[in-house]
Short mmCIF file of C-alpha atoms and ligand atoms in Angstrom, two decimals:
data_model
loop_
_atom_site.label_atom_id
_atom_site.label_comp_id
_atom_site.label_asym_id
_atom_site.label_seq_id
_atom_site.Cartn_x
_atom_site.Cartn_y
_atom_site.Cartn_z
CA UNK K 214 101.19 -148.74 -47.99
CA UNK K 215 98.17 -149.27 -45.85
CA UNK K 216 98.50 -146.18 -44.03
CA UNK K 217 97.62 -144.49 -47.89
CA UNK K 218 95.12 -146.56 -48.52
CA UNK K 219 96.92 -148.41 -51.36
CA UNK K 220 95.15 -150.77 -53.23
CA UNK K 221 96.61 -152.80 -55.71
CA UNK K 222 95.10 -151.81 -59.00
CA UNK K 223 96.16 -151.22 -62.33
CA UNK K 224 97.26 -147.62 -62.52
CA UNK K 225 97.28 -146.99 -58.89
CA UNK K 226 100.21 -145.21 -57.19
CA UNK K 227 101.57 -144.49 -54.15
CA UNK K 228 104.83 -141.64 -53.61
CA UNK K 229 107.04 -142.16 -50.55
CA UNK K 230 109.47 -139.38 -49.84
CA UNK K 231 112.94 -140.39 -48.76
CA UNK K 232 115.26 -137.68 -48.49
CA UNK K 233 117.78 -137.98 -51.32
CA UNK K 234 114.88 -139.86 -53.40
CA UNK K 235 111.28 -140.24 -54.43
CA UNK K 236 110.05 -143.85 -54.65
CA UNK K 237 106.76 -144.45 -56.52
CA UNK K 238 104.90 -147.73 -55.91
CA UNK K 239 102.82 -148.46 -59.18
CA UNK K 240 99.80 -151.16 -58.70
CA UNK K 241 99.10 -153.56 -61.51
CA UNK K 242 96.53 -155.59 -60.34
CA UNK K 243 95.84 -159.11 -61.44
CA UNK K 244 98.39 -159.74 -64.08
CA UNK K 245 96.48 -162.46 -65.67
CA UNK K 246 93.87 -160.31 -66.63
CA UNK K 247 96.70 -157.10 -67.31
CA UNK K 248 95.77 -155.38 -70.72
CA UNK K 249 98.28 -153.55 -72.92
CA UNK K 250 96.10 -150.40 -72.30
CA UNK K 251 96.26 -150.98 -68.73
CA UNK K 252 100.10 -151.79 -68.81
CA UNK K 253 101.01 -148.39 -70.66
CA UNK K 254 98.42 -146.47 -68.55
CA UNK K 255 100.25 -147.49 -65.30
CA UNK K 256 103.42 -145.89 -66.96
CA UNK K 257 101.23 -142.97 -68.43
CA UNK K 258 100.47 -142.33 -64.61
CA UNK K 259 103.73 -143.06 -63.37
CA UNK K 260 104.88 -139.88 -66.22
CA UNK K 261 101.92 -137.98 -64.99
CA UNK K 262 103.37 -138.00 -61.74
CA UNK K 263 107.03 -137.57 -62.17
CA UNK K 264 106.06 -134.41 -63.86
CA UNK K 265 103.96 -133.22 -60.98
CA UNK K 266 106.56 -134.08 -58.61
CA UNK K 267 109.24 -132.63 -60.85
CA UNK K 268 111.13 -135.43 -61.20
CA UNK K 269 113.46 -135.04 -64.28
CA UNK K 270 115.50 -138.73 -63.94
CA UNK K 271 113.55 -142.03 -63.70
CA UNK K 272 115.06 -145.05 -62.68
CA UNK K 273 111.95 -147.90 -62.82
CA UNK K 274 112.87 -151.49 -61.49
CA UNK K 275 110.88 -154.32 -63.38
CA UNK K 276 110.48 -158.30 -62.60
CA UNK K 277 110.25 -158.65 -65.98
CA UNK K 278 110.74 -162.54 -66.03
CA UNK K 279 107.74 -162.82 -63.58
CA UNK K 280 106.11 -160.03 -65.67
CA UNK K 281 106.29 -162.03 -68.95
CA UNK K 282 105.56 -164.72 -67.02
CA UNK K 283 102.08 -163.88 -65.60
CA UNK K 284 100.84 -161.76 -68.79
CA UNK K 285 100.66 -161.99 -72.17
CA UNK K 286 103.28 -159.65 -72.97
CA UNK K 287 106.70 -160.71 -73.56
CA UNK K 288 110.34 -158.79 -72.43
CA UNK K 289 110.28 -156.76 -75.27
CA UNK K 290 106.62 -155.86 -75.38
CA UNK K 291 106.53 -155.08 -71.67
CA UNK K 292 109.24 -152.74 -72.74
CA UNK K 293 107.72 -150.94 -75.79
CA UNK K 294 104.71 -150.77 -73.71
CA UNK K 295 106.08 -149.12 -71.06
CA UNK K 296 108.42 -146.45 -73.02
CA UNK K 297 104.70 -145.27 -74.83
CA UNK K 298 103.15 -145.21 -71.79
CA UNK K 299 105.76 -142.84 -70.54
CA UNK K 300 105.54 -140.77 -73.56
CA UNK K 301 102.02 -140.41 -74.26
CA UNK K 302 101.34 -139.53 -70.44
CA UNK K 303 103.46 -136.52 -70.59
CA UNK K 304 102.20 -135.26 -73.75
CA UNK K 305 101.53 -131.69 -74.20
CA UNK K 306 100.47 -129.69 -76.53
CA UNK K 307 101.75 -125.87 -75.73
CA UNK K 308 102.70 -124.36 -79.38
CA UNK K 309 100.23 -121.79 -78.98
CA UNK K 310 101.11 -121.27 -75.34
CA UNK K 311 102.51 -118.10 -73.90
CA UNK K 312 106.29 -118.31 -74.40
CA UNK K 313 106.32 -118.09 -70.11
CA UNK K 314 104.57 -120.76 -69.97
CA UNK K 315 106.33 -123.49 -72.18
CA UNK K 316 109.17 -123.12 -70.70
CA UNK K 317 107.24 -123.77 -67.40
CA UNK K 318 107.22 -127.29 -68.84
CA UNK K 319 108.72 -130.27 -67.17
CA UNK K 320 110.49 -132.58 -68.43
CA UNK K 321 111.64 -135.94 -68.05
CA UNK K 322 115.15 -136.48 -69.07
CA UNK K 323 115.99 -139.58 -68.29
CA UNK K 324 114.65 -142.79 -68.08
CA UNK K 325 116.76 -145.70 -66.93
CA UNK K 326 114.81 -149.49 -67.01
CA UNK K 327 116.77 -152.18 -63.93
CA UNK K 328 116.17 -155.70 -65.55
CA UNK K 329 117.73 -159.23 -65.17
CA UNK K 330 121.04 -158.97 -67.42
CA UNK K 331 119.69 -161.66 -69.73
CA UNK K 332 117.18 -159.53 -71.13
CA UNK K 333 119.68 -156.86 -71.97
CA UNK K 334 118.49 -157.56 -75.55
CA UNK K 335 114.90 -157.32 -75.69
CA UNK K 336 114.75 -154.38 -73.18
CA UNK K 337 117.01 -152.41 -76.19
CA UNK K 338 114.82 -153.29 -78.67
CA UNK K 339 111.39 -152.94 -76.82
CA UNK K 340 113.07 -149.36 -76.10
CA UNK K 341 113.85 -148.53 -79.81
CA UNK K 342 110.23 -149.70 -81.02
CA UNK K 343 108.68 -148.10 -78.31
CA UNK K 344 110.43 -144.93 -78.96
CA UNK K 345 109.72 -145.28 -83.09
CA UNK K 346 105.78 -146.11 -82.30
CA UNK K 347 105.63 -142.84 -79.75
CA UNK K 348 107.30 -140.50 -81.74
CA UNK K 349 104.72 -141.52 -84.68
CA UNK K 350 102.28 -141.32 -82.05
CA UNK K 351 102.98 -137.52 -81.03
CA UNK K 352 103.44 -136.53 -84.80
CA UNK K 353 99.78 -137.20 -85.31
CA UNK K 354 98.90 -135.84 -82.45
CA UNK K 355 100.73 -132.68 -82.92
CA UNK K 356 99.42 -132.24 -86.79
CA UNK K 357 95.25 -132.55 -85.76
CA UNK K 358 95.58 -131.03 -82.56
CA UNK K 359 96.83 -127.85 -84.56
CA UNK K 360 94.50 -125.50 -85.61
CA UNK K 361 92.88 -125.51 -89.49
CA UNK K 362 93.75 -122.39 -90.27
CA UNK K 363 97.26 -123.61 -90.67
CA UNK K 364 96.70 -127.12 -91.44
CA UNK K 365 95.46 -126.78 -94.55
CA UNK K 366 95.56 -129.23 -97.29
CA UNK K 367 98.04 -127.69 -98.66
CA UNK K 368 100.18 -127.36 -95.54
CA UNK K 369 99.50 -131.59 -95.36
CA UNK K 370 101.25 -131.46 -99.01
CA UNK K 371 104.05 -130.19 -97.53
CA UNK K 372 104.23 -132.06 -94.64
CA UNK K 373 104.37 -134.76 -97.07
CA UNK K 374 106.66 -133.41 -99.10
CA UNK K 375 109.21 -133.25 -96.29
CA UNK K 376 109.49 -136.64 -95.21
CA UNK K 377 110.43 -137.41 -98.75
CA UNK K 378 112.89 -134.80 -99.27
CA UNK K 379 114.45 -136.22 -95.95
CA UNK K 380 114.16 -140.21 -96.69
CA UNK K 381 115.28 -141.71 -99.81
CA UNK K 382 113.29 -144.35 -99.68
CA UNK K 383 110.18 -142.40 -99.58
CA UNK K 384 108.25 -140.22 -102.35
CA UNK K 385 105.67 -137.76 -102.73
CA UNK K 386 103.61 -136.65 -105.69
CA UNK K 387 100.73 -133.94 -104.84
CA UNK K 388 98.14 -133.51 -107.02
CA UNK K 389 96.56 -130.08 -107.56
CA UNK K 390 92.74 -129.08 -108.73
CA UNK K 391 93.79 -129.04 -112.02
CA UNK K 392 95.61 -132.33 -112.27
CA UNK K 393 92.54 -134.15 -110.15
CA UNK K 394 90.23 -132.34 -112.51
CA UNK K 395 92.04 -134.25 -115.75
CA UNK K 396 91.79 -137.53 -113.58
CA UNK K 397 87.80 -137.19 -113.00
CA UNK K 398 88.65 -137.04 -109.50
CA UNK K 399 84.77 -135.47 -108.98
CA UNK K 400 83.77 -136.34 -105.43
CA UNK K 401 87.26 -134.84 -103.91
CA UNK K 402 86.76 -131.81 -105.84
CA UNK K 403 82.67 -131.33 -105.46
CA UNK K 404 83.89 -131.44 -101.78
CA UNK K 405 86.14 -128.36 -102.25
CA UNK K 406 83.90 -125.86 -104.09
CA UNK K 407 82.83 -124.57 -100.82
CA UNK K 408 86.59 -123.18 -99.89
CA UNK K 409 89.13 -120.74 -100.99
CA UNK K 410 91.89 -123.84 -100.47
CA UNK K 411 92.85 -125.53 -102.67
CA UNK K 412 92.39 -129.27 -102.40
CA UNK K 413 95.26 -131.60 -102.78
CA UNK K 414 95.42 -135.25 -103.80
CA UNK K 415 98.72 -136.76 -101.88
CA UNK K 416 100.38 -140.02 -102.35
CA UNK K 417 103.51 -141.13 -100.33
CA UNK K 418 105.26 -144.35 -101.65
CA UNK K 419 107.59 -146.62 -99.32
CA UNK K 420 109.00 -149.31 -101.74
CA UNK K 421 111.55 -151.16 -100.00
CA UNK K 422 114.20 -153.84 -102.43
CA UNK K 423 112.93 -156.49 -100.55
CA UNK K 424 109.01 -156.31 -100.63
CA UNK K 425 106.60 -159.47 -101.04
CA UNK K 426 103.41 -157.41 -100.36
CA UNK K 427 101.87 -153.95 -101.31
CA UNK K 428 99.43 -152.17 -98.59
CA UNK K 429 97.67 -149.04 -99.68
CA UNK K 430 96.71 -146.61 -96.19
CA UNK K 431 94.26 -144.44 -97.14
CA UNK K 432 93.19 -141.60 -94.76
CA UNK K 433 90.56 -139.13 -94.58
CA UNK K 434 91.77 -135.71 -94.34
CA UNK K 435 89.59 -133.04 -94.35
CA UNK K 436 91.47 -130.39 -92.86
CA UNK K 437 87.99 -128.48 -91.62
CA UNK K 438 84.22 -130.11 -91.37
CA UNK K 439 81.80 -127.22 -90.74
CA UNK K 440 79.71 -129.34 -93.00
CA UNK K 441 79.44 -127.26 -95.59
CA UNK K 442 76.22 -125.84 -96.70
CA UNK K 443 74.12 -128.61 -94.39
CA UNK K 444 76.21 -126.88 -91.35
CA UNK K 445 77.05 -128.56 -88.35
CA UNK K 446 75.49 -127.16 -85.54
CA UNK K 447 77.71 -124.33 -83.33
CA UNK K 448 78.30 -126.38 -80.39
CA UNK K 449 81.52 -128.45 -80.79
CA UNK K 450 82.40 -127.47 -84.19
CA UNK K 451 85.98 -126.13 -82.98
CA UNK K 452 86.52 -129.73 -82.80
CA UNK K 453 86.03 -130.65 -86.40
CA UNK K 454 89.91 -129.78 -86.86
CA UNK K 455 90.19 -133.44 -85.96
CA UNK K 456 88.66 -134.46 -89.29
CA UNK K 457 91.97 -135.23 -90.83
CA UNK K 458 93.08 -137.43 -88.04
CA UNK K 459 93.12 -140.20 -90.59
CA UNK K 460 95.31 -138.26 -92.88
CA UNK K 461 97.86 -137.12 -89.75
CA UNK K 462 97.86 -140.82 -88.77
CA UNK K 463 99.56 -141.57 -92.52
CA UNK K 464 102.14 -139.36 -92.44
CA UNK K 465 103.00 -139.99 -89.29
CA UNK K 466 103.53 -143.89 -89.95
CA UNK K 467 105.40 -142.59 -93.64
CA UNK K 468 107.86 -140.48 -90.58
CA UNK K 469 109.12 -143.55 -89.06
CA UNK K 470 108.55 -146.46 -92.24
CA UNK K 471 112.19 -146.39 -93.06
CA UNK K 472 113.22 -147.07 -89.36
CA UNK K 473 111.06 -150.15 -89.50
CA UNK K 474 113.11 -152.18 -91.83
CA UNK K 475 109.74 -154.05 -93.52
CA UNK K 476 109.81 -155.99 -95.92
CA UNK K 477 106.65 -154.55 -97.27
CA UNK K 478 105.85 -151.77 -99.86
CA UNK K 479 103.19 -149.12 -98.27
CA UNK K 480 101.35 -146.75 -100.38
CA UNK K 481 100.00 -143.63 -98.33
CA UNK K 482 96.96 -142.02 -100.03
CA UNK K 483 95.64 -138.60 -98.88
CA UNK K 484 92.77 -136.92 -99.97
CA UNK K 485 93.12 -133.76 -98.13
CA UNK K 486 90.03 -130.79 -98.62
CA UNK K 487 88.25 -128.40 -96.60
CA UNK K 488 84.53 -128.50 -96.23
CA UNK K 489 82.65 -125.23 -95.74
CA UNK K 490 79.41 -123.69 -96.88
CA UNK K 491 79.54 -120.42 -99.69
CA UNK K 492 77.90 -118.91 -102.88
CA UNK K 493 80.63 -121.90 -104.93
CA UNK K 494 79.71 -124.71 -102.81
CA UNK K 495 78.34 -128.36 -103.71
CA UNK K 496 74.32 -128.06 -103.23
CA UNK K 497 72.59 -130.82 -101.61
CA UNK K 498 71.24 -132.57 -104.76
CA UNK K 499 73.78 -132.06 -106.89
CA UNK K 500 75.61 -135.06 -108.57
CA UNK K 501 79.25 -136.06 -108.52
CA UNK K 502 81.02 -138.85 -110.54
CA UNK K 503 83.87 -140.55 -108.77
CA UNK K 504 87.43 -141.33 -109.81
CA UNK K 505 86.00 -144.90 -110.88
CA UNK K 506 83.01 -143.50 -112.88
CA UNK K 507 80.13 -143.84 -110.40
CA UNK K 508 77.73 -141.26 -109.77
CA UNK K 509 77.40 -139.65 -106.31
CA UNK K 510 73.66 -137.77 -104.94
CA UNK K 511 75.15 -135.45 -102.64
CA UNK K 512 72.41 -135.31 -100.85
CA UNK K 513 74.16 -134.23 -96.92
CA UNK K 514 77.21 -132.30 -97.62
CA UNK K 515 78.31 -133.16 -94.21
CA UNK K 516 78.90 -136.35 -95.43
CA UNK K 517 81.58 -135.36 -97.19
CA UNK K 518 84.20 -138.25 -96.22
CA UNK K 519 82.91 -140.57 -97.97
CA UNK K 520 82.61 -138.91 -101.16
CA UNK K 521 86.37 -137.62 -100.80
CA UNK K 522 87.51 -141.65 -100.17
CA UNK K 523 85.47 -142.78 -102.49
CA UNK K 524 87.97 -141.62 -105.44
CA UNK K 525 91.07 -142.71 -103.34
CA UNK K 526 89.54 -146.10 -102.59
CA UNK K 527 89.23 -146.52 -106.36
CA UNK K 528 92.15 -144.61 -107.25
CA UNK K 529 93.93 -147.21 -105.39
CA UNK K 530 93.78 -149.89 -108.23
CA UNK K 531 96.59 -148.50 -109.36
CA UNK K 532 99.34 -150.10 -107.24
CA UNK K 533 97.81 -153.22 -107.47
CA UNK K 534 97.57 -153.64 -103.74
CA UNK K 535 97.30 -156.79 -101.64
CA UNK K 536 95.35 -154.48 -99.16
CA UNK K 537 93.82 -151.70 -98.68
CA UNK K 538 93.71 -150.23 -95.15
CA UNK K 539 91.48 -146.87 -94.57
CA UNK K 540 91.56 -144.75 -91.30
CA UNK K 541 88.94 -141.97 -91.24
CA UNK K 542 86.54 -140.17 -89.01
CA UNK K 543 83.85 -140.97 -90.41
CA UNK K 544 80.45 -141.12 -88.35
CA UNK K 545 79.38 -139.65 -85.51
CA UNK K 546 76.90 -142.93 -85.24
CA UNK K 547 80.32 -145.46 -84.63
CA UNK K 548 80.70 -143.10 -81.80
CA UNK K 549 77.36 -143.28 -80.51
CA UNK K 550 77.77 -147.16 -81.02
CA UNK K 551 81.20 -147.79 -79.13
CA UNK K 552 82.38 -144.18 -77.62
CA UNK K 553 85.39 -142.46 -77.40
CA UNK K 554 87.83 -145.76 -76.61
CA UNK K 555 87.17 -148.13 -79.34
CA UNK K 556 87.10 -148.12 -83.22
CA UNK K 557 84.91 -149.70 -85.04
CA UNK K 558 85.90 -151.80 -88.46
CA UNK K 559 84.59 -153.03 -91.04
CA UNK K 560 86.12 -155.59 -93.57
CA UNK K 561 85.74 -157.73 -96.68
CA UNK K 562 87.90 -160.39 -96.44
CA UNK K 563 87.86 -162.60 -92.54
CA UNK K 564 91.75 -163.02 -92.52
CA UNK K 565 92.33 -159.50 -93.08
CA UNK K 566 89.77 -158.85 -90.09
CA UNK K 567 91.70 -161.03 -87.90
CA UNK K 568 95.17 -159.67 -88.58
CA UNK K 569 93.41 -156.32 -87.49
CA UNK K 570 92.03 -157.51 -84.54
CA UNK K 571 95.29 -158.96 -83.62
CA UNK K 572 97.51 -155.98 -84.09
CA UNK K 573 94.80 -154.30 -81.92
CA UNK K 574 95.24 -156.51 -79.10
CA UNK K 575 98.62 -156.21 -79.31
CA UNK K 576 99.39 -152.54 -78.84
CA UNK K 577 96.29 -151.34 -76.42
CA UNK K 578 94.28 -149.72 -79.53
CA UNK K 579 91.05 -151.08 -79.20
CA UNK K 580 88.86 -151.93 -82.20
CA UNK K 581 85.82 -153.83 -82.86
CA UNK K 582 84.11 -155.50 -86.01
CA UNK K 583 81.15 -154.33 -87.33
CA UNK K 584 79.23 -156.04 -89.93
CA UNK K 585 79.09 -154.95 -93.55
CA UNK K 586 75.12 -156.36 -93.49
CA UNK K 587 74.40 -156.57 -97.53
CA UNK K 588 70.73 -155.67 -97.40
CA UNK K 589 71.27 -152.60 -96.30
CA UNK K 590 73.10 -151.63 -99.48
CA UNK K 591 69.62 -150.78 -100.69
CA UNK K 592 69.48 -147.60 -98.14
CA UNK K 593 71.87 -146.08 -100.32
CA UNK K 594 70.27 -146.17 -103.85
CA UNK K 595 69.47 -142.61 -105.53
CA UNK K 596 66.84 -141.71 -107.79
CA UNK K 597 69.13 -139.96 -109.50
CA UNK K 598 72.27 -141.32 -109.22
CA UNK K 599 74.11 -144.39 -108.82
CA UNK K 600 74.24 -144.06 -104.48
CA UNK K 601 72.91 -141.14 -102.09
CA UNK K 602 75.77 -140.23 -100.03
CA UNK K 603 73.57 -140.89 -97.32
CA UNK K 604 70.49 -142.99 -95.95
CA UNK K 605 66.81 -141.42 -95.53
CA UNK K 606 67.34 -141.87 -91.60
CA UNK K 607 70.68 -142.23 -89.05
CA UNK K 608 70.21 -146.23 -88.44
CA UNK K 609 73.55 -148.32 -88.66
CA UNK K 610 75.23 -144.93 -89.29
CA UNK K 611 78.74 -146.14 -89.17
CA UNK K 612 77.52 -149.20 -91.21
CA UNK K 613 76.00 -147.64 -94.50
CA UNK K 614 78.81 -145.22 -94.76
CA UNK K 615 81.02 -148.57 -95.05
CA UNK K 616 78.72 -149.80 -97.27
CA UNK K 617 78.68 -146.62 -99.33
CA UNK K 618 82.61 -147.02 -99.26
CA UNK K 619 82.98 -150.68 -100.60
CA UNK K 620 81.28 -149.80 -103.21
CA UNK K 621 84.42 -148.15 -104.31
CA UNK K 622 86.80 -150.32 -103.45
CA UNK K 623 88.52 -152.19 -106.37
CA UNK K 624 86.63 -155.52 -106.97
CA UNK K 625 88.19 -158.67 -104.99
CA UNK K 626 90.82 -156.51 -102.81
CA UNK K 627 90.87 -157.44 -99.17
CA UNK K 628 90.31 -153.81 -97.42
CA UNK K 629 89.38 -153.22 -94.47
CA UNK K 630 87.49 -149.14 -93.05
CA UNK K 631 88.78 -148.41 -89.44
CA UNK K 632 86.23 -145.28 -88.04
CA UNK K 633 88.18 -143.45 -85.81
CA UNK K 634 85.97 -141.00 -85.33
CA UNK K 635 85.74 -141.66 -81.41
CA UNK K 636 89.33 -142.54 -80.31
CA UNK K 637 91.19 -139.81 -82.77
CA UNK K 638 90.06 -137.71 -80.03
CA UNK K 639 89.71 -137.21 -76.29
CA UNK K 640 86.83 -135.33 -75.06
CA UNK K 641 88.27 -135.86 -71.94
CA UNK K 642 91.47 -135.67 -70.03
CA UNK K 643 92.83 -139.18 -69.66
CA UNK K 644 96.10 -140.42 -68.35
CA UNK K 645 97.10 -141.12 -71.97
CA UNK K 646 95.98 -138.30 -73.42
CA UNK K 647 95.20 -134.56 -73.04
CA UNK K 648 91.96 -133.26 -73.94
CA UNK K 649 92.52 -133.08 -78.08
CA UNK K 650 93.47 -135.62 -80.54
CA UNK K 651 95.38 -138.88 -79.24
CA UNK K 652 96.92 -140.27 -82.22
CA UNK K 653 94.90 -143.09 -82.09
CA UNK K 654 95.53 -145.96 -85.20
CA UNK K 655 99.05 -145.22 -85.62
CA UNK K 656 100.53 -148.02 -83.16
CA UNK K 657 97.52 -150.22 -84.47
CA UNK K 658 98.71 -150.10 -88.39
CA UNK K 659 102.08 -150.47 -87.32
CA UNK K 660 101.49 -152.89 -84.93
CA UNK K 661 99.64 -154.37 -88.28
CA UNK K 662 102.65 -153.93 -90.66
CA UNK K 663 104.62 -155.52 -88.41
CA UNK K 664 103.12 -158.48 -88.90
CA UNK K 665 102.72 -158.82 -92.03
CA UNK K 666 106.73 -158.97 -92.46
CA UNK K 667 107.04 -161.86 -89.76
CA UNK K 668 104.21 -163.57 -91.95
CA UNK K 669 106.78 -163.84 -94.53
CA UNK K 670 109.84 -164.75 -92.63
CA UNK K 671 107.81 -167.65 -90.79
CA UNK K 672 106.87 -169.07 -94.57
N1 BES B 872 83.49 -135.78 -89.68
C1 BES B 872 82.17 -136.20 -89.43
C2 BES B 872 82.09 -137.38 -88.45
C3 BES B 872 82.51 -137.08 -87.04
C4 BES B 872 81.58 -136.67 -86.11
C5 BES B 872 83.82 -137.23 -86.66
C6 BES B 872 81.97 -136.41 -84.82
C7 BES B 872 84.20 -136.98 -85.35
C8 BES B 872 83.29 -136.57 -84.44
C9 BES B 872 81.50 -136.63 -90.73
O1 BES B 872 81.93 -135.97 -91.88
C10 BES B 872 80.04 -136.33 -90.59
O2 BES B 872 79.72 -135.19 -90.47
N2 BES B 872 79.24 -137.38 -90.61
C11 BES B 872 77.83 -137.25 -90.45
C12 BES B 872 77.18 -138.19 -91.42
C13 BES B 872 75.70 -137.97 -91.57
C14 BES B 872 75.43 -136.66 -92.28
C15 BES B 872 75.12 -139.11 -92.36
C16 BES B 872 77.50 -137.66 -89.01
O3 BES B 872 78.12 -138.56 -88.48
O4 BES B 872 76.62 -137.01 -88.43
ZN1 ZN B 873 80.88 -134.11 -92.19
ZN1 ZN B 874 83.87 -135.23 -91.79
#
């Protein structure tokens, strides 16, 4: 090891070649100051490099009684942890990939975990949920990172529409133009004037027997952002597929719900549209009224999220929810404020914030409060209308479009806005992820839901 130059940090490797065998030393570094990122980016590496090596069968000894020990991750954790690490790191996206070259893929086969026999328990079940979280994980990932030509609201519909017909215990309604239009769903369909798609207003319903709670998930899903008729600039704009990352992350939790076993009823709310410029589209200046009968000033048709939520967020009054949750990529300015790693949220209601922050910790995606600062409601006021969709300058970006949202949310409903608009996708290749979209905020509501059904059992 110190003829390679091995040091022992977190993520670090080292390959020795035996004959019959590889053997890969992973570093960890300090395990009392080991992450959950920086547990399943050791095993992200450790796919990384089985694939290079083309290593198809994995055999990975663990301390795991020392590991649970010095961290502050237990058996089964250090197992889930480790089984998305291994996923995510291999992750490819190839569907559009000459035929030559995905079958060039390599695959791991098997992985087999050597622990102390008394864990034998945990280790199965840290397997299982780290399987269930992945497999969300990579459905996401798969649905943003293809192209917007085929997923189009419509296609999301029937995405949707699938993982009912499959699960009993899940349903789908889809509403149409015409059937939003009878609602006075105005802001999702202002939004979709510009294109020759038809918007669609999904909901997805898990209603267990057992169920003490009701969460509504709302997610942004704008299929395409050119930014309608105030364009986006050129540069980039391939990327603005990923602008129904929020949307991909909701059915990808509604795929694996039923495997969870909560004891928790989850509502899944999509608005799904496409935003483009043409002779039919909403004009800066026009006016919109909202599901909830509030007037809209559209006065930057690229801020077009916003409007779209802003008739789910009220729309979701109608299953009475303890929660409301909302995932969207919102603002470029909660990028500019904490990058491409960590989501920024917003909430009304400090238990709520802390269950977030919590379910964060716990699964390695990282999020961080921003404040809803009340004064700064006055940015949004219209001369026309009851709120501008946006502010007369780009200060607190991230934080006046939350503003702008609570103003739809049904009075005295804890909810809490995640912007994803930085983690949903990776600019850069990491170990964890490709260049494209990552997934992120699926483990994190999970990780979330989770809870809230051990909340219960404990009481
Ligand atoms: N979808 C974008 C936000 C975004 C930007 C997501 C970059 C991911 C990466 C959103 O609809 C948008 O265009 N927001 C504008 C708001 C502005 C007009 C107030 C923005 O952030 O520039
Ligand atoms: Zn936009
Ligand atoms: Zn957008």
């Amino acid at each position: 090891m110190q003829d390679e130059g091995f040091e022992d940090k977190a993520g670090k490797t080292i390959l020795i070649r035996t004959e019959k065998r590889k053997l890969l030393l992973v570093g960890l570094g300090k395990l009392g100051e080991l992450t959950v990122l920086d547990w399943q980016k050791a095993f992200a590496g450790v796919a990384r490099k089985a694939k290079e090596v083309n290593a198809k069968t994995l055999t990975i000894a663990l301390p795991i009684e020392e590991l649970a020990k010095k961290t502050t991750m237990t058996p089964q954790n250090l197992i889930k942890g480790a089984v998305e690490g291994l996923s995510l790191g291999s992750y490819e996206f190839l569907r559009h990939k000459h035929e030559d070259e995905r079958k060039k893929e390599k695959k791991i086969e098997e992985v087999t975990f050597c622990v102390d026999k008394k864990f034998e328990k945990e280790v199965q079940k840290g397997i299982e949920a780290g399987e269930l979280s992945s497999k969300a994980t990579v459905f996401a990932r798969d649905l943003v990172n293809e192209p917007s030509s085929v997923t189009t609201p419509t296609f999301l519909s029937l995405v949707a529409r699938s993982l009912a017909k499959e699960n009993s215990e899940i349903s789908c309604t889809v509403l149409g133009r015409k059937e939003m239009e009878k609602l006075g769903m105005g802001g999702i369909l202002g939004i979709a004037k510009g294109s020759a798609q038809e918007p669609k207003f999904i909901t997805l319903a898990y209603q267990p027997e057992r169920r003490h709670q009701t969460v509504v998930l709302v997610g942004k899903g704008v299929t395409f952002d050119s930014g309608g008729l105030s364009l986006k600039k050129q540069e980039g704009m391939e990327t603005m597929k990923l602008d129904m990352a929020g949307a991909a992350d909701i059915l990808a939790l509604f795929s694996v719900l039923p495997d969870m076993k909560l004891n928790v009823a989850v509502i899944g709310l999509i608005p799904a549209v496409e935003n483009m410029p043409s002779g039919t589209a909403v004009k800066p200046g026009d006016v919109l009224t909202a599901y909830n009968g509030k007037t809209i000033e559209v006065i930057s048709t690229d801020a077009e999220g916003r409007v779209i939520l802003a008739d789910a967020l009220s729309y979701a009054k109608k299953f009475n929810p303890s929660v409301i949750l909302d995932l969207a990529t919102l603002t470029g300015a909660c990028i500019i404020a904490l990058g491409e790693e960590v989501a920024g949220f917003f909430s009304n209601n400090r238990a709520l914030s802390l269950s977030i922050q919590k379910a964060a910790d716990k699964t390695g995606e990282p999020v961080w409060e921003l404040p809803l600062v009340a004064s700064y409601k006055e940015l949004l006021k219209s001369a026309v209308a009851d709120l501008g969709n946006v502010t007369k300058n780009r200060n607190a970006g991230a934080i006046t479009a939350a503003l702008f949202l609570e103003a739809f949310v049904p009075p005295k409903i804890p909810w809490a806005h995640i912007d994803i608009a930085g983690p949903a996708w990776a600019e850069k290749d990491t170990v964890v992820s490709p260049i494209g979209a990552t997934g992120f905020g699926v483990r994190l509501i999970l990780s979330y839901l989770e809870a809230l059904g051990q909340e219960k059992k404990k009481k």
